[in-house]
PDB file of C-alpha atoms in Angstrom:
ATOM      1  CA  MET A   1     225.605-165.062  98.896  1.00  0.00           C
ATOM      2  CA  THR A   2     228.948-166.132  97.491  1.00  0.00           C
ATOM      3  CA  ASP A   3     229.395-167.589  94.015  1.00  0.00           C
ATOM      4  CA  PRO A   4     230.680-171.170  94.429  1.00  0.00           C
ATOM      5  CA  THR A   5     232.197-171.087  90.916  1.00  0.00           C
ATOM      6  CA  ARG A   6     234.617-168.264  91.785  1.00  0.00           C
ATOM      7  CA  ASP A   7     238.096-169.085  93.031  1.00  0.00           C
ATOM      8  CA  ARG A   8     238.436-168.243  96.724  1.00  0.00           C
ATOM      9  CA  ASP A   9     241.271-168.184  99.221  1.00  0.00           C
ATOM     10  CA  GLU A  10     241.202-169.758 102.687  1.00  0.00           C
ATOM     11  CA  ALA A  11     239.422-166.693 104.096  1.00  0.00           C
ATOM     12  CA  GLY A  12     236.716-166.813 101.415  1.00  0.00           C
ATOM     13  CA  ARG A  13     237.966-163.785  99.465  1.00  0.00           C
ATOM     14  CA  ALA A  14     237.718-163.977  95.677  1.00  0.00           C
ATOM     15  CA  ARG A  15     241.134-164.884  94.243  1.00  0.00           C
ATOM     16  CA  SER A  16     241.808-165.998  90.724  1.00  0.00           C
ATOM     17  CA  ALA A  17     243.650-169.309  90.645  1.00  0.00           C
ATOM     18  CA  ARG A  18     244.279-169.016  86.910  1.00  0.00           C
ATOM     19  CA  PRO A  19     247.934-169.275  85.998  1.00  0.00           C
ATOM     20  CA  ARG A  20     249.604-166.057  84.842  1.00  0.00           C
ATOM     21  CA  ASP A  21     252.420-165.250  82.475  1.00  0.00           C
ATOM     22  CA  ALA A  22     255.529-163.254  83.408  1.00  0.00           C
ATOM     23  CA  LEU A  23     253.615-159.985  82.953  1.00  0.00           C
ATOM     24  CA  GLY A  24     250.702-161.096  85.130  1.00  0.00           C
ATOM     25  CA  ARG A  25     248.264-161.762  82.281  1.00  0.00           C
ATOM     26  CA  PRO A  26     245.839-164.621  82.995  1.00  0.00           C
ATOM     27  CA  LEU A  27     246.399-167.833  81.068  1.00  0.00           C
ATOM     28  CA  PRO A  28     243.845-170.594  80.499  1.00  0.00           C
ATOM     29  CA  TYR A  29     243.387-173.051  83.359  1.00  0.00           C
ATOM     30  CA  GLY A  30     245.811-175.946  83.017  1.00  0.00           C
ATOM     31  CA  GLU A  31     248.500-173.929  81.230  1.00  0.00           C
ATOM     32  CA  PRO A  32     251.892-173.639  82.893  1.00  0.00           C
ATOM     33  CA  GLY A  33     252.345-170.209  84.389  1.00  0.00           C
ATOM     34  CA  GLU A  34     254.791-168.194  86.418  1.00  0.00           C
ATOM     35  CA  PRO A  35     254.915-168.837  90.164  1.00  0.00           C
ATOM     36  CA  ARG A  36     252.740-166.347  92.024  1.00  0.00           C
ATOM     37  CA  ALA A  37     254.073-164.283  94.871  1.00  0.00           C
ATOM     38  CA  PRO A  38     252.160-165.070  98.051  1.00  0.00           C
ATOM     39  CA  GLU A  39     250.108-162.120  99.307  1.00  0.00           C
ATOM     40  CA  GLY A  40     250.460-160.477 102.683  1.00  0.00           C
ATOM     41  CA  VAL A  41     254.076-161.431 103.299  1.00  0.00           C
ATOM     42  CA  VAL A  42     255.760-159.133 105.792  1.00  0.00           C
ATOM     43  CA  ARG A  43     259.360-158.507 104.722  1.00  0.00           C
ATOM     44  CA  THR A  44     261.953-156.098 105.983  1.00  0.00           C
ATOM     45  CA  PRO A  45     262.249-152.990 103.815  1.00  0.00           C
ATOM     46  CA  GLN A  46     265.652-154.189 102.588  1.00  0.00           C
ATOM     47  CA  ASP A  47     264.228-157.622 101.683  1.00  0.00           C
ATOM     48  CA  SER A  48     261.318-155.971  99.867  1.00  0.00           C
ATOM     49  CA  LEU A  49     263.646-153.752  97.855  1.00  0.00           C
ATOM     50  CA  ARG A  50     266.044-156.594  97.053  1.00  0.00           C
ATOM     51  CA  GLU A  51     263.289-159.011  96.010  1.00  0.00           C
ATOM     52  CA  ALA A  52     261.488-156.372  93.939  1.00  0.00           C
ATOM     53  CA  GLN A  53     264.729-155.369  92.197  1.00  0.00           C
ATOM     54  CA  ASP A  54     265.521-159.013  91.400  1.00  0.00           C
ATOM     55  CA  LEU A  55     262.061-159.430  89.888  1.00  0.00           C
ATOM     56  CA  LEU A  56     262.358-156.199  87.876  1.00  0.00           C
ATOM     57  CA  ASP A  57     265.760-157.274  86.576  1.00  0.00           C
ATOM     58  CA  ALA A  58     264.290-160.671  85.590  1.00  0.00           C
ATOM     59  CA  GLY A  59     261.587-158.976  83.480  1.00  0.00           C
ATOM     60  CA  ARG A  60     258.808-159.649  85.981  1.00  0.00           C
ATOM     61  CA  PRO A  61     257.509-156.182  86.960  1.00  0.00           C
ATOM     62  CA  PHE A  62     254.032-157.535  87.770  1.00  0.00           C
ATOM     63  CA  HIS A  63     255.538-159.801  90.410  1.00  0.00           C
ATOM     64  CA  ALA A  64     257.728-156.962  91.712  1.00  0.00           C
ATOM     65  CA  HIS A  65     254.553-154.936  92.162  1.00  0.00           C
ATOM     66  CA  GLU A  66     253.106-157.712  94.343  1.00  0.00           C
ATOM     67  CA  VAL A  67     256.151-157.577  96.640  1.00  0.00           C
ATOM     68  CA  LEU A  68     256.018-153.779  96.827  1.00  0.00           C
ATOM     69  CA  GLU A  69     252.271-153.833  97.437  1.00  0.00           C
ATOM     70  CA  ASP A  70     252.845-156.096 100.455  1.00  0.00           C
ATOM     71  CA  ALA A  71     255.265-153.488 101.840  1.00  0.00           C
ATOM     72  CA  TRP A  72     252.688-150.769 101.155  1.00  0.00           C
ATOM     73  CA  LYS A  73     249.938-152.679 102.970  1.00  0.00           C
ATOM     74  CA  THR A  74     251.999-153.918 105.919  1.00  0.00           C
ATOM     75  CA  GLY A  75     254.455-151.071 106.455  1.00  0.00           C
ATOM     76  CA  PRO A  76     254.220-148.117 108.806  1.00  0.00           C
ATOM     77  CA  ASP A  77     251.955-145.208 107.887  1.00  0.00           C
ATOM     78  CA  ASP A  78     254.856-142.810 107.354  1.00  0.00           C
ATOM     79  CA  GLU A  79     256.166-145.077 104.549  1.00  0.00           C
ATOM     80  CA  ARG A  80     252.915-145.576 102.621  1.00  0.00           C
ATOM     81  CA  ASP A  81     253.747-143.023  99.902  1.00  0.00           C
ATOM     82  CA  LEU A  82     257.120-144.674  99.313  1.00  0.00           C
ATOM     83  CA  TRP A  83     255.796-148.210  98.905  1.00  0.00           C
ATOM     84  CA  ARG A  84     252.656-147.144  97.034  1.00  0.00           C
ATOM     85  CA  GLY A  85     254.770-145.119  94.616  1.00  0.00           C
ATOM     86  CA  LEU A  86     257.195-147.989  94.014  1.00  0.00           C
ATOM     87  CA  ALA A  87     254.317-150.438  93.475  1.00  0.00           C
ATOM     88  CA  GLN A  88     252.669-148.056  91.020  1.00  0.00           C
ATOM     89  CA  LEU A  89     255.915-147.654  89.073  1.00  0.00           C
ATOM     90  CA  ALA A  90     256.165-151.450  88.786  1.00  0.00           C
ATOM     91  CA  VAL A  91     252.565-151.610  87.530  1.00  0.00           C
ATOM     92  CA  GLY A  92     253.336-148.800  85.077  1.00  0.00           C
ATOM     93  CA  LEU A  93     256.293-150.782  83.739  1.00  0.00           C
ATOM     94  CA  THR A  94     254.023-153.842  83.521  1.00  0.00           C
ATOM     95  CA  HIS A  95     251.519-151.919  81.400  1.00  0.00           C
ATOM     96  CA  ALA A  96     254.308-150.578  79.198  1.00  0.00           C
ATOM     97  CA  ALA A  97     255.663-154.096  78.638  1.00  0.00           C
ATOM     98  CA  ARG A  98     252.149-155.298  77.769  1.00  0.00           C
ATOM     99  CA  GLY A  99     251.844-152.489  75.203  1.00  0.00           C
ATOM    100  CA  ASN A 100     249.188-150.589  77.162  1.00  0.00           C
ATOM    101  CA  ARG A 101     250.680-147.139  76.644  1.00  0.00           C
ATOM    102  CA  ALA A 102     247.798-145.177  78.203  1.00  0.00           C
ATOM    103  CA  GLY A 103     247.767-147.351  81.331  1.00  0.00           C
ATOM    104  CA  ALA A 104     251.544-147.081  81.595  1.00  0.00           C
ATOM    105  CA  GLY A 105     251.448-143.293  81.419  1.00  0.00           C
ATOM    106  CA  THR A 106     248.733-143.068  84.067  1.00  0.00           C
ATOM    107  CA  LEU A 107     250.414-145.435  86.551  1.00  0.00           C
ATOM    108  CA  LEU A 108     253.882-143.962  86.070  1.00  0.00           C
ATOM    109  CA  ALA A 109     252.552-140.451  86.745  1.00  0.00           C
ATOM    110  CA  ARG A 110     250.652-141.691  89.807  1.00  0.00           C
ATOM    111  CA  GLY A 111     253.740-143.487  91.136  1.00  0.00           C
ATOM    112  CA  ALA A 112     255.926-140.424  90.577  1.00  0.00           C
ATOM    113  CA  ARG A 113     253.433-138.261  92.531  1.00  0.00           C
ATOM    114  CA  SER A 114     253.526-140.679  95.465  1.00  0.00           C
ATOM    115  CA  LEU A 115     257.313-140.835  95.411  1.00  0.00           C
ATOM    116  CA  GLY A 116     257.441-137.052  95.288  1.00  0.00           C
ATOM    117  CA  THR A 117     256.136-136.991  98.861  1.00  0.00           C
ATOM    118  CA  ALA A 118     258.125-139.986 100.161  1.00  0.00           C
ATOM    119  CA  GLY A 119     261.255-137.944 101.047  1.00  0.00           C
ATOM    120  CA  GLU A 120     262.374-139.099 104.480  1.00  0.00           C
ATOM    121  CA  ALA A 121     261.134-142.693 104.061  1.00  0.00           C
ATOM    122  CA  ALA A 122     262.958-142.986 100.726  1.00  0.00           C
ATOM    123  CA  ALA A 123     266.179-141.641 102.239  1.00  0.00           C
ATOM    124  CA  ARG A 124     265.839-143.989 105.227  1.00  0.00           C
ATOM    125  CA  HIS A 125     265.848-147.024 102.911  1.00  0.00           C
ATOM    126  CA  GLY A 126     268.305-145.739 100.299  1.00  0.00           C
ATOM    127  CA  VAL A 127     265.652-145.423  97.592  1.00  0.00           C
ATOM    128  CA  ASP A 128     266.583-143.104  94.730  1.00  0.00           C
ATOM    129  CA  ASP A 129     263.242-141.292  94.701  1.00  0.00           C
ATOM    130  CA  ALA A 130     264.487-138.401  92.541  1.00  0.00           C
ATOM    131  CA  GLY A 131     266.047-140.793  90.017  1.00  0.00           C
ATOM    132  CA  LEU A 132     262.889-142.908  89.924  1.00  0.00           C
ATOM    133  CA  VAL A 133     260.724-139.834  89.338  1.00  0.00           C
ATOM    134  CA  ARG A 134     262.983-138.885  86.387  1.00  0.00           C
ATOM    135  CA  TRP A 135     262.820-142.462  85.034  1.00  0.00           C
ATOM    136  CA  ALA A 136     259.012-142.472  85.333  1.00  0.00           C
ATOM    137  CA  ALA A 137     258.793-139.111  83.547  1.00  0.00           C
ATOM    138  CA  ARG A 138     260.915-140.385  80.628  1.00  0.00           C
ATOM    139  CA  LEU A 139     259.006-143.649  80.242  1.00  0.00           C
ATOM    140  CA  GLY A 140     255.671-141.918  80.811  1.00  0.00           C
ATOM    141  CA  ALA A 141     256.408-139.313  78.125  1.00  0.00           C
ATOM    142  CA  ALA A 142     257.324-142.070  75.668  1.00  0.00           C
ATOM    143  CA  ALA A 143     254.204-144.031  76.618  1.00  0.00           C
ATOM    144  CA  VAL A 144     251.814-141.161  75.908  1.00  0.00           C
ATOM    145  CA  GLY A 145     253.793-140.052  72.866  1.00  0.00           C
ATOM    146  CA  ASP A 146     254.607-141.934  69.734  1.00  0.00           C
ATOM    147  CA  THR A 147     258.200-142.814  70.559  1.00  0.00           C
ATOM    148  CA  PRO A 148     259.733-146.170  71.442  1.00  0.00           C
ATOM    149  CA  MET A 149     259.590-147.062  75.116  1.00  0.00           C
ATOM    150  CA  ASP A 150     262.813-148.078  76.845  1.00  0.00           C
ATOM    151  CA  LEU A 151     261.661-150.919  79.099  1.00  0.00           C
ATOM    152  CA  THR A 152     264.957-151.188  80.981  1.00  0.00           C
ATOM    153  CA  PRO A 153     263.915-151.534  84.618  1.00  0.00           C
ATOM    154  CA  PRO A 154     264.950-148.805  87.012  1.00  0.00           C
ATOM    155  CA  GLN A 155     267.318-149.249  89.934  1.00  0.00           C
ATOM    156  CA  LEU A 156     265.298-148.745  93.091  1.00  0.00           C
ATOM    157  CA  ARG A 157     268.214-147.888  95.334  1.00  0.00           C
ATOM    158  CA  ALA A 158     270.662-145.045  94.971  1.00  0.00           C
ATOM    159  CA  GLY A 159     274.249-145.738  94.115  1.00  0.00           C
TER     160      GLY A 159
END
């Protein structure tokens, strides 16, 4: 039996309709929030990378993660590690920006592992997988250590 007090989408799946801030944190109902990225949008890989980079550059890594997660869920099987890794890096940056150092370290390490196996798919789309793994290692080390975290977003594409 479904709970009629829970927010649901058109298909009946539980979905929070609460507004969110730029880092994806829920705000009280009625507060102005950031526009949400629609879920399940099928984009070309280049559109996904461009939109995610624009969101990262605008300080909205949570929203970039939503775009990258769509690519992960809708893309071909041989690209899953690439898109999963990129989405996890965006979530790691989100946690770092929220001050959740432990969560940031965990997600950045997870994303780097996924990207470490993305090879051909990363090259196909011009993704700087090696550079992103280095970036994740630096931010992850700062997150689990006691040093300041550089929250400058990474460049997803090489060059």
